[in-house]
Amino acid sequence: MNCPKTDCQKTIEFRHACKTFCKKKIISDEDIRYILEAGRMAPSSFGMEGWKFLVITNQELKEKLRPLCWNQAQITTCSHLVVILAAIDALRPSSGIPQKRFARRRLPKEKEETYIKLYSEFLSEEITDDAKMFAWSSKQTYLAAMQMMLAAASIEIDSCPIEGFEREKVEELLEIDPKEYRVSLLLPFGYRIYPQSEHLRRDFEEVVEFIE
Ligand SMILES: Cc1cc2nc3c(=O)[nH]c(=O)nc-3n(C[C@H](O)[C@H](O)[C@H](O)COP(=O)(O)O)c2cc1C
């Protein structure tokens, strides 16, 4: 491609794992909604949208969370801390929710029933316990997370995906019932205070293999 950088390339280059945010710069309501909307629009397996985004701005709560998150500075310096939850019970046919998700497609009854059957069979074969449900559900939340990080970068807002936290303790503090949801990923947003770190990446040829 021999043309000026696309907006998408610029956005990808702007995003980096920001380690410290400027505490004084607060994201506007309009901008955080733009970011969250990008997460809401993410794709999900069977269109189940098995996620919820908790948006924390309360500084006291962020201070309480920080020691449970490897004492990482992003937690307390960010403007908005998004806690991405992965659904557990809601994804099971017994909750009645998958049926509602399929019903909104307005498919012919027969096709809808085929989908529900396929979904139920997939779950009973592959997702045999809560741990497997979390693994499946959590994978999908990462797509929502990436979509939010890119949306943020497109308006020059920084982020950092955070997996370095003690899940049970964070869930306890946030009073999350692990049968209902598990904390999948923490995603702080804000504005960088230091220059962006270099993107260190493996070579294209090492990562990509074309099969013709
Ligand atoms: C699933 C996941 C978990 C991560 N957890 C942390 C974390 O706990 N703390 C942190 O500072 N960075 C975390 N990172 C950021 C990575 O370290 C970072 O993306 C990687 O080193 C590449 O740097 P870049 O994103 O700035 O290009 C995480 C990234 C991913 C994808």
Tab-separated table of C-alpha atoms and ligand atoms in Angstrom:
chain	number	residue	atom	x	y	z
A	1	MET	CA	0.000	0.000	0.000
A	2	ASN	CA	1.713	3.123	-1.206
A	3	CYS	CA	-0.480	5.855	0.200
A	4	PRO	CA	-0.626	8.139	3.245
A	5	LYS	CA	-1.416	6.512	6.565
A	6	THR	CA	-5.066	5.657	7.029
A	7	ASP	CA	-6.992	6.813	10.085
A	8	CYS	CA	-7.051	3.190	11.194
A	9	GLN	CA	-3.228	2.943	11.075
A	10	LYS	CA	-2.889	6.193	13.019
A	11	THR	CA	-5.300	4.901	15.638
A	12	ILE	CA	-3.422	1.611	15.988
A	13	GLU	CA	-0.117	3.464	16.364
A	14	PHE	CA	-1.547	5.877	18.936
A	15	ARG	CA	-2.752	3.075	21.212
A	16	HIS	CA	-0.237	1.738	23.668
A	17	ALA	CA	-0.391	0.258	27.147
A	18	CYS	CA	-0.329	3.511	29.070
A	19	LYS	CA	1.284	3.028	32.489
A	20	THR	CA	0.471	6.361	34.139
A	21	PHE	CA	-2.354	8.720	33.318
A	22	CYS	CA	-2.605	12.424	34.066
A	23	LYS	CA	-4.796	12.569	37.162
A	24	LYS	CA	-5.967	16.082	36.359
A	25	LYS	CA	-7.374	15.323	32.919
A	26	ILE	CA	-10.889	13.931	33.039
A	27	ILE	CA	-12.582	12.335	30.035
A	28	SER	CA	-15.801	14.119	29.072
A	29	ASP	CA	-19.113	12.357	29.425
A	30	GLU	CA	-19.568	12.461	25.653
A	31	ASP	CA	-16.171	10.835	25.004
A	32	ILE	CA	-16.542	8.036	27.558
A	33	ARG	CA	-19.952	7.243	26.113
A	34	TYR	CA	-18.405	7.091	22.638
A	35	ILE	CA	-15.857	4.568	23.945
A	36	LEU	CA	-18.418	2.437	25.804
A	37	GLU	CA	-20.692	2.440	22.783
A	38	ALA	CA	-17.848	0.920	20.739
A	39	GLY	CA	-17.692	-1.877	23.322
A	40	ARG	CA	-21.451	-2.370	23.221
A	41	MET	CA	-21.270	-2.794	19.441
A	42	ALA	CA	-18.598	-5.538	19.564
A	43	PRO	CA	-19.275	-8.940	17.997
A	44	SER	CA	-20.057	-11.917	20.231
A	45	SER	CA	-20.518	-15.629	19.698
A	46	PHE	CA	-24.125	-16.360	18.633
A	47	GLY	CA	-24.808	-12.647	19.302
A	48	MET	CA	-25.170	-13.299	23.039
A	49	GLU	CA	-23.432	-10.102	24.281
A	50	GLY	CA	-22.481	-11.828	27.505
A	51	TRP	CA	-20.858	-8.820	29.135
A	52	LYS	CA	-21.389	-5.832	31.353
A	53	PHE	CA	-19.200	-2.762	31.777
A	54	LEU	CA	-18.869	-1.175	35.221
A	55	VAL	CA	-17.535	2.364	34.974
A	56	ILE	CA	-15.727	3.525	38.107
A	57	THR	CA	-14.883	7.171	38.662
A	58	ASN	CA	-15.001	7.161	42.473
A	59	GLN	CA	-11.428	7.852	43.603
A	60	GLU	CA	-11.867	6.159	46.980
A	61	LEU	CA	-12.983	2.954	45.296
A	62	LYS	CA	-10.055	3.141	42.844
A	63	GLU	CA	-7.682	3.495	45.825
A	64	LYS	CA	-9.219	0.374	47.399
A	65	LEU	CA	-8.846	-1.542	44.137
A	66	ARG	CA	-5.207	-0.645	43.478
A	67	PRO	CA	-3.597	-3.029	46.029
A	68	LEU	CA	-5.706	-5.840	44.541
A	69	CYS	CA	-4.326	-4.985	41.092
A	70	TRP	CA	-0.602	-5.535	41.637
A	71	ASN	CA	-0.482	-1.948	42.914
A	72	GLN	CA	-0.562	-0.675	39.345
A	73	ALA	CA	-0.651	3.110	38.987
A	74	GLN	CA	-3.127	3.000	36.095
A	75	ILE	CA	-5.907	2.076	38.537
A	76	THR	CA	-5.708	5.284	40.556
A	77	THR	CA	-4.417	7.718	37.927
A	78	CYS	CA	-6.979	6.961	35.223
A	79	SER	CA	-9.994	9.131	34.620
A	80	HIS	CA	-12.447	6.232	34.171
A	81	LEU	CA	-11.823	2.626	35.167
A	82	VAL	CA	-13.936	0.204	33.162
A	83	VAL	CA	-14.356	-3.208	34.764
A	84	ILE	CA	-15.387	-5.686	32.107
A	85	LEU	CA	-17.581	-8.474	33.415
A	86	ALA	CA	-18.093	-11.785	31.639
A	87	ALA	CA	-21.540	-13.327	32.024
A	88	ILE	CA	-21.841	-16.838	33.452
A	89	ASP	CA	-25.446	-17.862	34.239
A	90	ALA	CA	-27.055	-15.578	31.661
A	91	LEU	CA	-25.414	-17.521	28.833
A	92	ARG	CA	-27.064	-20.797	29.871
A	93	PRO	CA	-30.320	-21.739	28.105
A	94	SER	CA	-31.830	-22.352	31.585
A	95	SER	CA	-31.686	-18.570	32.216
A	96	GLY	CA	-34.051	-17.936	29.284
A	97	ILE	CA	-31.783	-15.149	28.019
A	98	PRO	CA	-30.254	-16.927	24.992
A	99	GLN	CA	-33.783	-17.576	23.720
A	100	LYS	CA	-34.545	-13.839	23.984
A	101	ARG	CA	-31.367	-12.964	22.073
A	102	PHE	CA	-32.337	-15.336	19.267
A	103	ALA	CA	-35.954	-14.127	19.252
A	104	ARG	CA	-34.949	-10.521	18.492
A	105	ARG	CA	-33.559	-11.694	15.128
A	106	ARG	CA	-37.150	-12.315	14.029
A	107	LEU	CA	-36.243	-15.514	12.220
A	108	PRO	CA	-38.860	-17.986	11.042
A	109	LYS	CA	-39.861	-20.098	14.107
A	110	GLU	CA	-38.248	-23.235	12.670
A	111	LYS	CA	-34.913	-21.501	12.099
A	112	GLU	CA	-34.998	-19.956	15.564
A	113	GLU	CA	-35.541	-23.383	17.110
A	114	THR	CA	-32.644	-24.798	15.075
A	115	TYR	CA	-30.362	-22.063	16.445
A	116	ILE	CA	-31.460	-22.670	20.032
A	117	LYS	CA	-30.879	-26.402	19.607
A	118	LEU	CA	-27.420	-25.843	18.105
A	119	TYR	CA	-26.557	-23.404	20.896
A	120	SER	CA	-27.816	-25.727	23.639
A	121	GLU	CA	-25.922	-28.692	22.185
A	122	PHE	CA	-22.725	-26.647	21.874
A	123	LEU	CA	-23.024	-25.596	25.491
A	124	SER	CA	-23.805	-29.034	26.868
A	125	GLU	CA	-20.851	-30.549	24.982
A	126	GLU	CA	-18.229	-27.836	25.400
A	127	ILE	CA	-19.211	-25.713	28.386
A	128	THR	CA	-19.562	-28.256	31.134
A	129	ASP	CA	-18.757	-26.082	34.170
A	130	ASP	CA	-18.466	-22.477	35.366
A	131	ALA	CA	-14.726	-22.360	34.644
A	132	LYS	CA	-15.304	-23.292	30.999
A	133	MET	CA	-18.159	-20.818	30.790
A	134	PHE	CA	-15.897	-18.083	32.104
A	135	ALA	CA	-13.159	-18.997	29.587
A	136	TRP	CA	-15.635	-18.804	26.686
A	137	SER	CA	-17.417	-15.716	27.931
A	138	SER	CA	-14.216	-13.904	28.829
A	139	LYS	CA	-12.677	-14.466	25.360
A	140	GLN	CA	-15.515	-12.493	23.875
A	141	THR	CA	-15.184	-9.603	26.298
A	142	TYR	CA	-11.659	-9.090	24.954
A	143	LEU	CA	-13.142	-8.171	21.582
A	144	ALA	CA	-15.280	-5.519	23.275
A	145	ALA	CA	-12.171	-4.337	25.127
A	146	MET	CA	-10.159	-4.001	21.921
A	147	GLN	CA	-12.974	-2.149	20.225
A	148	MET	CA	-13.095	0.278	23.181
A	149	MET	CA	-9.325	0.795	23.177
A	150	LEU	CA	-9.345	1.590	19.461
A	151	ALA	CA	-12.332	3.920	19.771
A	152	ALA	CA	-10.496	5.721	22.582
A	153	ALA	CA	-7.289	5.976	20.559
A	154	SER	CA	-9.230	7.396	17.617
A	155	ILE	CA	-10.063	10.414	19.801
A	156	GLU	CA	-6.603	10.496	21.420
A	157	ILE	CA	-7.597	8.906	24.690
A	158	ASP	CA	-5.222	6.383	26.250
A	159	SER	CA	-5.912	3.015	27.819
A	160	CYS	CA	-4.246	-0.087	29.237
A	161	PRO	CA	-5.674	-3.602	29.324
A	162	ILE	CA	-5.072	-5.041	32.814
A	163	GLU	CA	-5.075	-8.712	33.674
A	164	GLY	CA	-2.783	-8.251	36.642
A	165	PHE	CA	-5.336	-8.379	39.449
A	166	GLU	CA	-6.641	-10.771	42.096
A	167	ARG	CA	-9.960	-11.806	40.624
A	168	GLU	CA	-11.725	-13.120	43.731
A	169	LYS	CA	-10.711	-10.122	45.825
A	170	VAL	CA	-11.798	-7.614	43.179
A	171	GLU	CA	-15.126	-9.421	42.822
A	172	GLU	CA	-15.618	-9.376	46.573
A	173	LEU	CA	-14.915	-5.650	46.799
A	174	LEU	CA	-17.277	-4.879	43.931
A	175	GLU	CA	-19.886	-7.268	45.358
A	176	ILE	CA	-20.105	-9.328	42.204
A	177	ASP	CA	-21.811	-12.697	42.435
A	178	PRO	CA	-19.442	-15.102	40.593
A	179	LYS	CA	-22.382	-17.270	39.536
A	180	GLU	CA	-23.741	-14.278	37.647
A	181	TYR	CA	-20.576	-12.541	36.420
A	182	ARG	CA	-16.787	-12.855	36.698
A	183	VAL	CA	-14.371	-9.988	36.298
A	184	SER	CA	-12.722	-10.512	32.941
A	185	LEU	CA	-10.462	-7.505	32.391
A	186	LEU	CA	-9.819	-4.065	33.865
A	187	LEU	CA	-9.615	-1.265	31.361
A	188	PRO	CA	-8.523	2.157	32.595
A	189	PHE	CA	-8.911	5.177	30.308
A	190	GLY	CA	-7.340	8.606	30.572
A	191	TYR	CA	-4.653	10.823	29.140
A	192	ARG	CA	-0.960	9.929	29.062
A	193	ILE	CA	1.476	11.874	31.192
A	194	TYR	CA	4.702	10.494	29.675
A	195	PRO	CA	5.619	9.994	25.987
A	196	GLN	CA	4.348	6.815	24.397
A	197	SER	CA	6.539	3.717	24.745
A	198	GLU	CA	7.909	2.056	21.610
A	199	HIS	CA	5.781	-0.689	20.044
A	200	LEU	CA	7.984	-3.792	20.264
A	201	ARG	CA	6.742	-6.425	17.859
A	202	ARG	CA	7.960	-9.637	16.183
A	203	ASP	CA	8.696	-9.361	12.435
A	204	PHE	CA	5.827	-9.658	9.964
A	205	GLU	CA	7.427	-12.704	8.265
A	206	GLU	CA	7.778	-14.490	11.579
A	207	VAL	CA	4.152	-13.896	12.512
A	208	VAL	CA	2.386	-14.314	9.167
A	209	GLU	CA	2.363	-17.352	6.917
A	210	PHE	CA	0.507	-17.277	3.618
A	211	ILE	CA	-0.875	-20.628	2.477
A	212	GLU	CA	-1.626	-20.656	-1.256
B	1	LIG	C1	-4.700	-9.498	28.211
B	1	LIG	C2	-3.689	-8.438	28.525
B	1	LIG	C3	-3.355	-8.199	29.840
B	1	LIG	C4	-2.450	-7.182	30.158
B	1	LIG	N1	-2.213	-6.883	31.474
B	1	LIG	C5	-1.423	-5.828	31.761
B	1	LIG	C6	-1.241	-5.425	33.111
B	1	LIG	O1	-1.756	-6.000	34.052
B	1	LIG	N2	-0.459	-4.325	33.322
B	1	LIG	C7	0.142	-3.631	32.306
B	1	LIG	O2	0.808	-2.642	32.574
B	1	LIG	N3	-0.014	-4.010	31.023
B	1	LIG	C8	-0.778	-5.069	30.730
B	1	LIG	N4	-0.962	-5.430	29.424
B	1	LIG	C9	-0.334	-4.640	28.356
B	1	LIG	C10	0.783	-5.374	27.635
B	1	LIG	O3	1.878	-5.529	28.486
B	1	LIG	C11	1.141	-4.586	26.378
B	1	LIG	O4	0.007	-4.524	25.547
B	1	LIG	C12	2.292	-5.194	25.588
B	1	LIG	O5	3.467	-5.178	26.350
B	1	LIG	C13	2.541	-4.445	24.279
B	1	LIG	O6	2.724	-3.072	24.516
B	1	LIG	P1	1.813	-1.971	23.786
B	1	LIG	O7	0.400	-2.339	24.030
B	1	LIG	O8	2.195	-0.671	24.456
B	1	LIG	O9	2.186	-1.979	22.345
B	1	LIG	C14	-1.839	-6.439	29.106
B	1	LIG	C15	-2.185	-6.733	27.775
B	1	LIG	C16	-3.090	-7.692	27.491
B	1	LIG	C17	-3.470	-7.929	26.062
